[in-house]
mmCIF file of C-alpha atoms in Angstrom:
data_model
loop_
_atom_site.group_PDB
_atom_site.id
_atom_site.type_symbol
_atom_site.label_atom_id
_atom_site.label_comp_id
_atom_site.label_asym_id
_atom_site.label_seq_id
_atom_site.Cartn_x
_atom_site.Cartn_y
_atom_site.Cartn_z
ATOM 1 C CA UNK A 185 -22.407 -16.476 -35.579
ATOM 2 C CA UNK A 186 -21.763 -20.471 -35.331
ATOM 3 C CA UNK A 187 -18.984 -20.095 -37.810
ATOM 4 C CA UNK A 188 -17.316 -17.226 -35.838
ATOM 5 C CA UNK A 189 -17.700 -19.269 -32.715
ATOM 6 C CA UNK A 190 -16.195 -22.423 -34.304
ATOM 7 C CA UNK A 191 -13.320 -20.373 -35.796
ATOM 8 C CA UNK A 192 -12.425 -19.141 -32.363
ATOM 9 C CA UNK A 193 -12.382 -22.195 -30.632
ATOM 10 C CA UNK A 194 -9.993 -23.548 -33.037
ATOM 11 C CA UNK A 195 -7.780 -20.535 -33.424
ATOM 12 C CA UNK A 196 -7.727 -19.982 -29.631
ATOM 13 C CA UNK A 197 -4.769 -21.552 -27.763
ATOM 14 C CA UNK A 198 -4.603 -21.789 -23.901
ATOM 15 C CA UNK A 199 -2.534 -23.575 -21.539
ATOM 16 C CA UNK A 200 -4.273 -24.697 -18.234
ATOM 17 C CA UNK A 201 -3.215 -23.001 -14.944
ATOM 18 C CA UNK A 202 -2.091 -26.035 -12.814
ATOM 19 C CA UNK A 203 1.668 -27.458 -13.522
ATOM 20 C CA UNK A 204 2.260 -30.803 -14.830
ATOM 21 C CA UNK A 205 5.369 -33.132 -14.595
ATOM 22 C CA UNK A 206 5.987 -35.053 -17.628
ATOM 23 C CA UNK A 207 5.105 -38.208 -15.859
ATOM 24 C CA UNK A 208 1.838 -37.270 -15.348
ATOM 25 C CA UNK A 209 0.921 -36.897 -19.147
ATOM 26 C CA UNK A 210 0.108 -40.538 -19.140
ATOM 27 C CA UNK A 211 -3.459 -41.503 -20.120
ATOM 28 C CA UNK A 212 -5.483 -42.258 -17.159
ATOM 29 C CA UNK A 213 -3.149 -40.526 -14.663
ATOM 30 C CA UNK A 214 -4.847 -38.722 -12.215
ATOM 31 C CA UNK A 215 -3.119 -35.173 -10.427
ATOM 32 C CA UNK A 216 -3.837 -33.848 -7.121
ATOM 33 C CA UNK A 217 -5.257 -30.106 -6.534
ATOM 34 C CA UNK A 218 -2.916 -27.548 -7.242
ATOM 35 C CA UNK A 219 -3.337 -24.445 -5.262
ATOM 36 C CA UNK A 220 -1.973 -21.161 -6.484
ATOM 37 C CA UNK A 221 -1.468 -17.367 -5.211
ATOM 38 C CA UNK A 222 -0.259 -14.444 -6.044
ATOM 39 C CA UNK A 223 0.278 -10.610 -6.237
ATOM 40 C CA UNK A 224 -0.149 -8.199 -9.059
ATOM 41 C CA UNK A 225 -0.719 -4.865 -10.600
ATOM 42 C CA UNK A 226 -4.079 -4.197 -12.586
ATOM 43 C CA UNK A 227 -4.940 -1.536 -15.008
ATOM 44 C CA UNK A 228 -8.554 -0.730 -16.074
ATOM 45 C CA UNK A 229 -10.671 1.550 -18.364
ATOM 46 C CA UNK A 230 -14.483 1.627 -18.443
ATOM 47 C CA UNK A 231 -16.541 3.865 -20.458
ATOM 48 C CA UNK A 232 -20.311 4.260 -20.406
ATOM 49 C CA UNK A 233 -22.380 6.168 -23.193
ATOM 50 C CA UNK A 234 -25.494 7.969 -23.616
ATOM 51 C CA UNK A 235 -27.248 8.082 -27.420
ATOM 52 C CA UNK A 236 -29.744 10.472 -28.481
ATOM 53 C CA UNK A 237 -32.744 8.800 -30.644
ATOM 54 C CA UNK A 238 -30.615 9.349 -33.758
ATOM 55 C CA UNK A 239 -27.614 7.622 -32.493
ATOM 56 C CA UNK A 240 -25.271 10.343 -31.983
ATOM 57 C CA UNK A 241 -23.405 10.650 -28.770
ATOM 58 C CA UNK A 242 -24.877 12.967 -25.935
ATOM 59 C CA UNK A 243 -22.586 12.136 -23.229
ATOM 60 C CA UNK A 244 -19.481 9.999 -22.447
ATOM 61 C CA UNK A 245 -17.721 9.074 -19.050
ATOM 62 C CA UNK A 246 -14.344 7.618 -19.261
ATOM 63 C CA UNK A 247 -13.362 5.701 -15.596
ATOM 64 C CA UNK A 248 -9.729 4.842 -15.586
ATOM 65 C CA UNK A 249 -7.707 2.664 -12.666
ATOM 66 C CA UNK A 250 -4.033 2.326 -12.715
ATOM 67 C CA UNK A 251 -1.543 0.690 -10.344
ATOM 68 C CA UNK A 252 -4.142 -1.209 -8.442
ATOM 69 C CA UNK A 253 -2.642 -3.979 -6.403
ATOM 70 C CA UNK A 254 -4.670 -7.156 -6.733
ATOM 71 C CA UNK A 255 -4.759 -10.548 -4.875
ATOM 72 C CA UNK A 256 -5.017 -13.542 -7.324
ATOM 73 C CA UNK A 257 -5.493 -17.173 -6.126
ATOM 74 C CA UNK A 258 -6.954 -20.332 -7.588
ATOM 75 C CA UNK A 259 -7.327 -24.076 -7.576
ATOM 76 C CA UNK A 260 -7.159 -26.628 -10.464
ATOM 77 C CA UNK A 261 -7.869 -30.568 -10.046
ATOM 78 C CA UNK A 262 -7.609 -32.933 -12.972
ATOM 79 C CA UNK A 263 -9.312 -36.334 -12.348
ATOM 80 C CA UNK A 264 -7.616 -37.997 -15.050
ATOM 81 C CA UNK A 265 -5.345 -36.827 -17.799
ATOM 82 C CA UNK A 266 -7.972 -35.544 -20.213
ATOM 83 C CA UNK A 267 -10.047 -33.293 -18.016
ATOM 84 C CA UNK A 268 -8.815 -30.407 -15.604
ATOM 85 C CA UNK A 269 -11.306 -28.216 -13.848
ATOM 86 C CA UNK A 270 -10.315 -24.777 -12.541
ATOM 87 C CA UNK A 271 -11.510 -21.790 -10.453
ATOM 88 C CA UNK A 272 -9.243 -18.824 -10.459
ATOM 89 C CA UNK A 273 -10.100 -15.031 -9.464
ATOM 90 C CA UNK A 274 -8.384 -11.947 -8.186
ATOM 91 C CA UNK A 275 -9.561 -9.065 -6.143
ATOM 92 C CA UNK A 276 -8.524 -5.319 -5.663
ATOM 93 C CA UNK A 277 -6.663 -5.084 -2.515
ATOM 94 C CA UNK A 278 -6.395 -1.150 -2.434
ATOM 95 C CA UNK A 279 -7.900 1.555 -4.694
ATOM 96 C CA UNK A 280 -4.593 2.534 -6.657
ATOM 97 C CA UNK A 281 -4.766 5.571 -8.965
ATOM 98 C CA UNK A 282 -8.269 6.636 -10.471
ATOM 99 C CA UNK A 283 -9.776 9.311 -12.539
ATOM 100 C CA UNK A 284 -12.923 10.294 -14.156
ATOM 101 C CA UNK A 285 -13.532 12.720 -17.401
ATOM 102 C CA UNK A 286 -17.338 13.223 -18.406
ATOM 103 C CA UNK A 287 -17.805 14.601 -21.776
ATOM 104 C CA UNK A 288 -21.095 15.946 -22.966
ATOM 105 C CA UNK A 289 -22.342 17.072 -26.374
ATOM 106 C CA UNK A 290 -24.876 19.816 -25.713
ATOM 107 C CA UNK A 291 -24.766 21.885 -28.893
ATOM 108 C CA UNK A 292 -26.721 20.570 -31.638
ATOM 109 C CA UNK A 293 -24.666 19.957 -34.762
ATOM 110 C CA UNK A 294 -21.081 20.762 -32.895
ATOM 111 C CA UNK A 295 -18.795 17.809 -33.286
ATOM 112 C CA UNK A 296 -16.232 18.579 -30.454
ATOM 113 C CA UNK A 297 -18.033 18.208 -26.919
ATOM 114 C CA UNK A 298 -18.978 21.493 -25.285
ATOM 115 C CA UNK A 299 -19.274 20.470 -21.499
ATOM 116 C CA UNK A 300 -16.416 18.702 -19.751
ATOM 117 C CA UNK A 301 -15.700 17.841 -16.125
ATOM 118 C CA UNK A 302 -12.768 15.945 -14.665
ATOM 119 C CA UNK A 303 -12.544 14.475 -11.212
ATOM 120 C CA UNK A 304 -8.800 13.367 -10.393
ATOM 121 C CA UNK A 305 -10.055 12.438 -6.929
ATOM 122 C CA UNK A 306 -11.723 9.109 -7.912
ATOM 123 C CA UNK A 307 -11.742 6.137 -5.733
ATOM 124 C CA UNK A 308 -12.150 2.211 -6.788
ATOM 125 C CA UNK A 309 -13.987 0.801 -4.447
ATOM 126 C CA UNK A 310 -13.811 -2.895 -5.357
ATOM 127 C CA UNK A 311 -12.763 -4.840 -8.287
ATOM 128 C CA UNK A 312 -12.813 -8.454 -8.936
ATOM 129 C CA UNK A 313 -12.802 -11.529 -11.140
ATOM 130 C CA UNK A 314 -13.951 -14.824 -10.950
ATOM 131 C CA UNK A 315 -13.304 -17.675 -13.471
ATOM 132 C CA UNK A 316 -14.531 -21.044 -13.626
ATOM 133 C CA UNK A 317 -13.680 -23.495 -16.241
ATOM 134 C CA UNK A 318 -12.790 -27.267 -17.783
ATOM 135 C CA UNK A 319 -10.108 -27.979 -20.099
ATOM 136 C CA UNK A 320 -10.650 -31.270 -22.295
ATOM 137 C CA UNK A 321 -7.147 -32.261 -23.409
ATOM 138 C CA UNK A 322 -7.573 -33.700 -26.794
ATOM 139 C CA UNK A 323 -3.893 -33.685 -27.910
ATOM 140 C CA UNK A 324 -1.303 -35.110 -25.476
ATOM 141 C CA UNK A 325 2.658 -35.528 -25.864
ATOM 142 C CA UNK A 326 5.373 -36.011 -23.630
ATOM 143 C CA UNK A 327 6.123 -32.202 -23.423
ATOM 144 C CA UNK A 328 2.869 -30.643 -24.658
ATOM 145 C CA UNK A 329 -0.882 -30.926 -24.772
ATOM 146 C CA UNK A 330 -3.796 -28.911 -26.239
ATOM 147 C CA UNK A 331 -7.427 -28.899 -25.642
ATOM 148 C CA UNK A 332 -10.523 -27.144 -25.562
ATOM 149 C CA UNK A 333 -11.760 -24.702 -22.909
ATOM 150 C CA UNK A 334 -15.232 -23.823 -21.535
ATOM 151 C CA UNK A 335 -15.987 -21.530 -18.496
ATOM 152 C CA UNK A 336 -17.865 -18.842 -16.828
ATOM 153 C CA UNK A 337 -16.351 -15.824 -16.101
ATOM 154 C CA UNK A 338 -17.775 -12.327 -13.800
ATOM 155 C CA UNK A 339 -15.972 -8.979 -13.514
ATOM 156 C CA UNK A 340 -16.871 -6.243 -11.511
ATOM 157 C CA UNK A 341 -16.037 -2.660 -11.158
ATOM 158 C CA UNK A 342 -17.241 0.204 -8.734
ATOM 159 C CA UNK A 343 -16.108 3.930 -8.779
ATOM 160 C CA UNK A 344 -16.936 6.885 -7.349
ATOM 161 C CA UNK A 345 -15.670 10.399 -8.277
ATOM 162 C CA UNK A 346 -15.262 13.259 -5.815
ATOM 163 C CA UNK A 347 -14.841 17.031 -6.250
ATOM 164 C CA UNK A 348 -13.218 18.162 -9.680
ATOM 165 C CA UNK A 349 -13.504 20.998 -11.996
ATOM 166 C CA UNK A 350 -15.616 21.551 -15.060
ATOM 167 C CA UNK A 351 -15.921 23.633 -18.129
ATOM 168 C CA UNK A 352 -19.516 24.027 -19.544
ATOM 169 C CA UNK A 353 -20.805 25.591 -22.925
ATOM 170 C CA UNK A 354 -17.475 25.601 -24.550
ATOM 171 C CA UNK A 355 -15.684 27.518 -21.867
ATOM 172 C CA UNK A 356 -18.339 30.067 -21.079
ATOM 173 C CA UNK A 357 -18.937 28.744 -17.452
ATOM 174 C CA UNK A 358 -16.093 27.107 -15.559
ATOM 175 C CA UNK A 359 -15.492 26.263 -11.791
ATOM 176 C CA UNK A 360 -15.115 23.588 -9.455
ATOM 177 C CA UNK A 361 -16.953 21.270 -7.202
ATOM 178 C CA UNK A 362 -16.363 21.088 -3.581
ATOM 179 C CA UNK A 363 -13.332 18.809 -2.550
ATOM 180 C CA UNK A 364 -14.574 15.553 -1.178
ATOM 181 C CA UNK A 365 -18.288 15.994 -2.487
ATOM 182 C CA UNK A 366 -19.426 12.885 -4.310
ATOM 183 C CA UNK A 367 -20.319 13.600 -7.704
ATOM 184 C CA UNK A 368 -20.855 10.312 -9.863
ATOM 185 C CA UNK A 369 -20.478 7.006 -8.739
ATOM 186 C CA UNK A 370 -20.423 4.002 -11.388
ATOM 187 C CA UNK A 371 -20.584 0.296 -11.456
ATOM 188 C CA UNK A 372 -20.193 -2.190 -13.901
ATOM 189 C CA UNK A 373 -20.969 -6.092 -13.841
ATOM 190 C CA UNK A 374 -20.042 -8.330 -16.748
ATOM 191 C CA UNK A 375 -21.132 -12.168 -16.930
ATOM 192 C CA UNK A 376 -20.090 -14.349 -19.569
ATOM 193 C CA UNK A 377 -19.745 -18.010 -20.655
ATOM 194 C CA UNK A 378 -16.976 -18.527 -22.937
ATOM 195 C CA UNK A 379 -14.904 -20.783 -25.031
ATOM 196 C CA UNK A 380 -11.360 -21.133 -26.072
ATOM 197 C CA UNK A 381 -8.512 -23.928 -26.889
ATOM 198 C CA UNK A 382 -5.768 -25.097 -24.508
ATOM 199 C CA UNK A 383 -2.141 -26.190 -24.521
ATOM 200 C CA UNK A 384 0.813 -26.186 -22.636
ATOM 201 C CA UNK A 385 4.752 -26.822 -23.020
ATOM 202 C CA UNK A 386 7.035 -27.671 -21.011
ATOM 203 C CA UNK A 387 10.893 -27.993 -21.080
ATOM 204 C CA UNK A 388 13.002 -29.568 -18.200
ATOM 205 C CA UNK A 389 11.853 -27.384 -15.138
ATOM 206 C CA UNK A 390 10.162 -24.480 -17.583
ATOM 207 C CA UNK A 391 6.883 -24.400 -18.373
ATOM 208 C CA UNK A 392 4.919 -22.059 -20.543
ATOM 209 C CA UNK A 393 1.152 -21.570 -20.787
ATOM 210 C CA UNK A 394 -1.521 -19.139 -22.719
ATOM 211 C CA UNK A 395 -4.928 -19.012 -22.718
ATOM 212 C CA UNK A 396 -6.979 -17.006 -25.328
ATOM 213 C CA UNK A 397 -10.886 -17.047 -24.748
ATOM 214 C CA UNK A 398 -14.095 -15.683 -26.842
ATOM 215 C CA UNK A 399 -17.459 -14.994 -25.808
ATOM 216 C CA UNK A 400 -20.266 -13.706 -27.872
ATOM 217 C CA UNK A 401 -22.700 -14.076 -25.100
ATOM 218 C CA UNK A 402 -21.499 -11.301 -22.571
ATOM 219 C CA UNK A 403 -24.418 -9.776 -20.293
ATOM 220 C CA UNK A 404 -23.502 -6.145 -18.980
ATOM 221 C CA UNK A 405 -25.513 -4.217 -16.002
ATOM 222 C CA UNK A 406 -24.440 -1.013 -14.917
ATOM 223 C CA UNK A 407 -25.648 1.470 -12.413
ATOM 224 C CA UNK A 408 -24.775 5.316 -12.419
ATOM 225 C CA UNK A 409 -25.555 7.595 -9.956
ATOM 226 C CA UNK A 410 -25.334 11.474 -10.073
ATOM 227 C CA UNK A 411 -25.501 12.699 -6.550
ATOM 228 C CA UNK A 412 -25.669 16.213 -7.096
ATOM 229 C CA UNK A 413 -28.875 15.681 -9.387
ATOM 230 C CA UNK A 414 -30.044 12.837 -7.035
ATOM 231 C CA UNK A 415 -30.740 10.901 -10.303
ATOM 232 C CA UNK A 416 -29.726 7.142 -10.975
ATOM 233 C CA UNK A 417 -29.608 5.650 -14.090
ATOM 234 C CA UNK A 418 -29.675 1.669 -14.752
ATOM 235 C CA UNK A 419 -28.672 -0.029 -17.908
ATOM 236 C CA UNK A 420 -28.201 -3.207 -19.441
ATOM 237 C CA UNK A 421 -26.891 -4.880 -22.680
ATOM 238 C CA UNK A 422 -26.659 -8.429 -24.069
ATOM 239 C CA UNK A 423 -24.719 -10.430 -26.234
ATOM 240 C CA UNK A 424 -21.776 -8.419 -26.250
ATOM 241 C CA UNK A 425 -18.498 -9.785 -27.360
ATOM 242 C CA UNK A 426 -15.377 -10.537 -25.298
ATOM 243 C CA UNK A 427 -11.664 -11.444 -25.923
ATOM 244 C CA UNK A 428 -9.211 -12.513 -23.117
ATOM 245 C CA UNK A 429 -5.679 -13.599 -23.353
ATOM 246 C CA UNK A 430 -3.537 -14.987 -20.428
ATOM 247 C CA UNK A 431 0.115 -15.699 -20.540
ATOM 248 C CA UNK A 432 2.445 -17.071 -17.938
ATOM 249 C CA UNK A 433 6.012 -18.796 -17.853
ATOM 250 C CA UNK A 434 7.200 -20.495 -14.620
ATOM 251 C CA UNK A 435 9.967 -22.548 -13.079
ATOM 252 C CA UNK A 436 9.902 -25.559 -10.800
ATOM 253 C CA UNK A 437 11.601 -24.855 -7.653
ATOM 254 C CA UNK A 438 10.682 -28.619 -6.742
ATOM 255 C CA UNK A 439 8.553 -31.126 -8.529
ATOM 256 C CA UNK A 440 5.575 -29.822 -6.685
ATOM 257 C CA UNK A 441 6.178 -26.047 -6.404
ATOM 258 C CA UNK A 442 6.466 -23.554 -9.183
ATOM 259 C CA UNK A 443 6.891 -20.016 -9.197
ATOM 260 C CA UNK A 444 5.287 -18.268 -12.194
ATOM 261 C CA UNK A 445 4.804 -14.815 -13.615
ATOM 262 C CA UNK A 446 1.577 -14.287 -15.696
ATOM 263 C CA UNK A 447 -0.129 -11.489 -17.906
ATOM 264 C CA UNK A 448 -3.720 -11.125 -18.498
ATOM 265 C CA UNK A 449 -5.775 -8.957 -20.770
ATOM 266 C CA UNK A 450 -9.537 -8.783 -20.918
ATOM 267 C CA UNK A 451 -11.606 -6.634 -23.404
ATOM 268 C CA UNK A 452 -15.328 -6.366 -23.397
ATOM 269 C CA UNK A 453 -16.599 -4.524 -26.511
ATOM 270 C CA UNK A 454 -19.221 -1.838 -26.121
ATOM 271 C CA UNK A 455 -22.654 -3.287 -25.563
ATOM 272 C CA UNK A 456 -25.619 -1.225 -25.985
ATOM 273 C CA UNK A 457 -29.341 -1.246 -24.265
ATOM 274 C CA UNK A 458 -32.447 0.544 -22.624
ATOM 275 C CA UNK A 459 -31.911 3.034 -19.602
ATOM 276 C CA UNK A 460 -34.068 3.148 -16.731
ATOM 277 C CA UNK A 461 -33.831 6.735 -15.143
ATOM 278 C CA UNK A 462 -35.236 7.225 -11.377
ATOM 279 C CA UNK A 463 -35.243 10.666 -9.669
ATOM 280 C CA UNK A 464 -34.372 9.921 -5.864
ATOM 281 C CA UNK A 465 -35.907 13.047 -4.706
ATOM 282 C CA UNK A 466 -39.338 12.940 -6.479
ATOM 283 C CA UNK A 467 -39.495 9.059 -7.144
ATOM 284 C CA UNK A 468 -40.191 10.052 -11.028
ATOM 285 C CA UNK A 469 -39.172 6.996 -13.446
ATOM 286 C CA UNK A 470 -38.314 7.417 -17.165
ATOM 287 C CA UNK A 471 -37.533 4.898 -19.400
ATOM 288 C CA UNK A 472 -35.554 5.124 -22.582
ATOM 289 C CA UNK A 473 -35.592 1.777 -25.040
ATOM 290 C CA UNK A 474 -33.482 0.898 -27.840
ATOM 291 C CA UNK A 475 -29.884 1.613 -27.658
ATOM 292 C CA UNK A 476 -30.254 4.448 -25.460
ATOM 293 C CA UNK A 477 -26.701 3.628 -23.535
ATOM 294 C CA UNK A 478 -23.533 1.959 -24.077
ATOM 295 C CA UNK A 479 -20.892 0.241 -21.788
ATOM 296 C CA UNK A 480 -17.244 -1.199 -22.269
ATOM 297 C CA UNK A 481 -14.349 -2.335 -20.597
ATOM 298 C CA UNK A 482 -10.769 -3.124 -20.982
ATOM 299 C CA UNK A 483 -8.241 -4.311 -18.091
ATOM 300 C CA UNK A 484 -4.904 -6.203 -17.798
ATOM 301 C CA UNK A 485 -2.869 -7.364 -15.097
ATOM 302 C CA UNK A 486 0.606 -8.728 -14.556
ATOM 303 C CA UNK A 487 0.991 -11.088 -11.704
ATOM 304 C CA UNK A 488 3.888 -13.015 -9.761
ATOM 305 C CA UNK A 489 2.914 -15.960 -7.663
ATOM 306 C CA UNK A 490 3.484 -19.578 -6.703
ATOM 307 C CA UNK A 491 1.501 -22.551 -7.780
ATOM 308 C CA UNK A 492 1.710 -25.747 -5.369
ATOM 309 C CA UNK A 493 0.514 -29.379 -6.413
ATOM 310 C CA UNK A 494 -0.542 -31.813 -3.659
#
């Protein structure tokens, strides 16, 4: 594990969020706070899994969000030329386009799913990311610099699927749920410290940045509500893996103002853990230990914005 972390730290390349002119590269030079704001589009896909005792899949739900408008904002501050502190994040403005597929394997020995439901009327209630980081610049030249990054990140997604249609027992029973009827609600929270390596390149008024992040310490918590069955499922996983990439290119309109475009990508590998089931009608509670449940997520966003250094 130590070797994997060290390799990732050395292999990652990250460029800091704040813009700097070449005159600020000098040793000991402090930099005023840099504020950024941008608008973009986000795509996301989350999956939740239910496993039998033998490890085979009992159920899988695919939640998808596309064309979600997001507001991105951040602030960075460099007390000296070797350290940059940053707080960045984004939040969904509206829900965008969403869907949910629910697959179940109810026939023993059958590799193909036997039950399926689909809800095109799925709504993303909220989604956000918060990223707190510190970058130590280890190598500096007039046009570029490299360093290491340590940070903490949190991501959240919350959906509800309404109505839809179903096909059960290999098509023997089909039908539709009432339009507007809540079927399943699902929310995921990812919390993780991460590490990376940082750098930046500038050529006259152009600046290019990249950030590669890694964490083997991801904590995932999710909550699933089946409204028609009045069942709640709470699941958690620890020490899953995460990979992230940020790339941006910007142009200085003035010495202090930069217009930039950014692409970001996050992948949370599947984490597994126990499930706590609660019947909201009867109050009955069941606990399924081991790797009874699984959860993962991947998302990416494209953003255009402005950064201004005071």
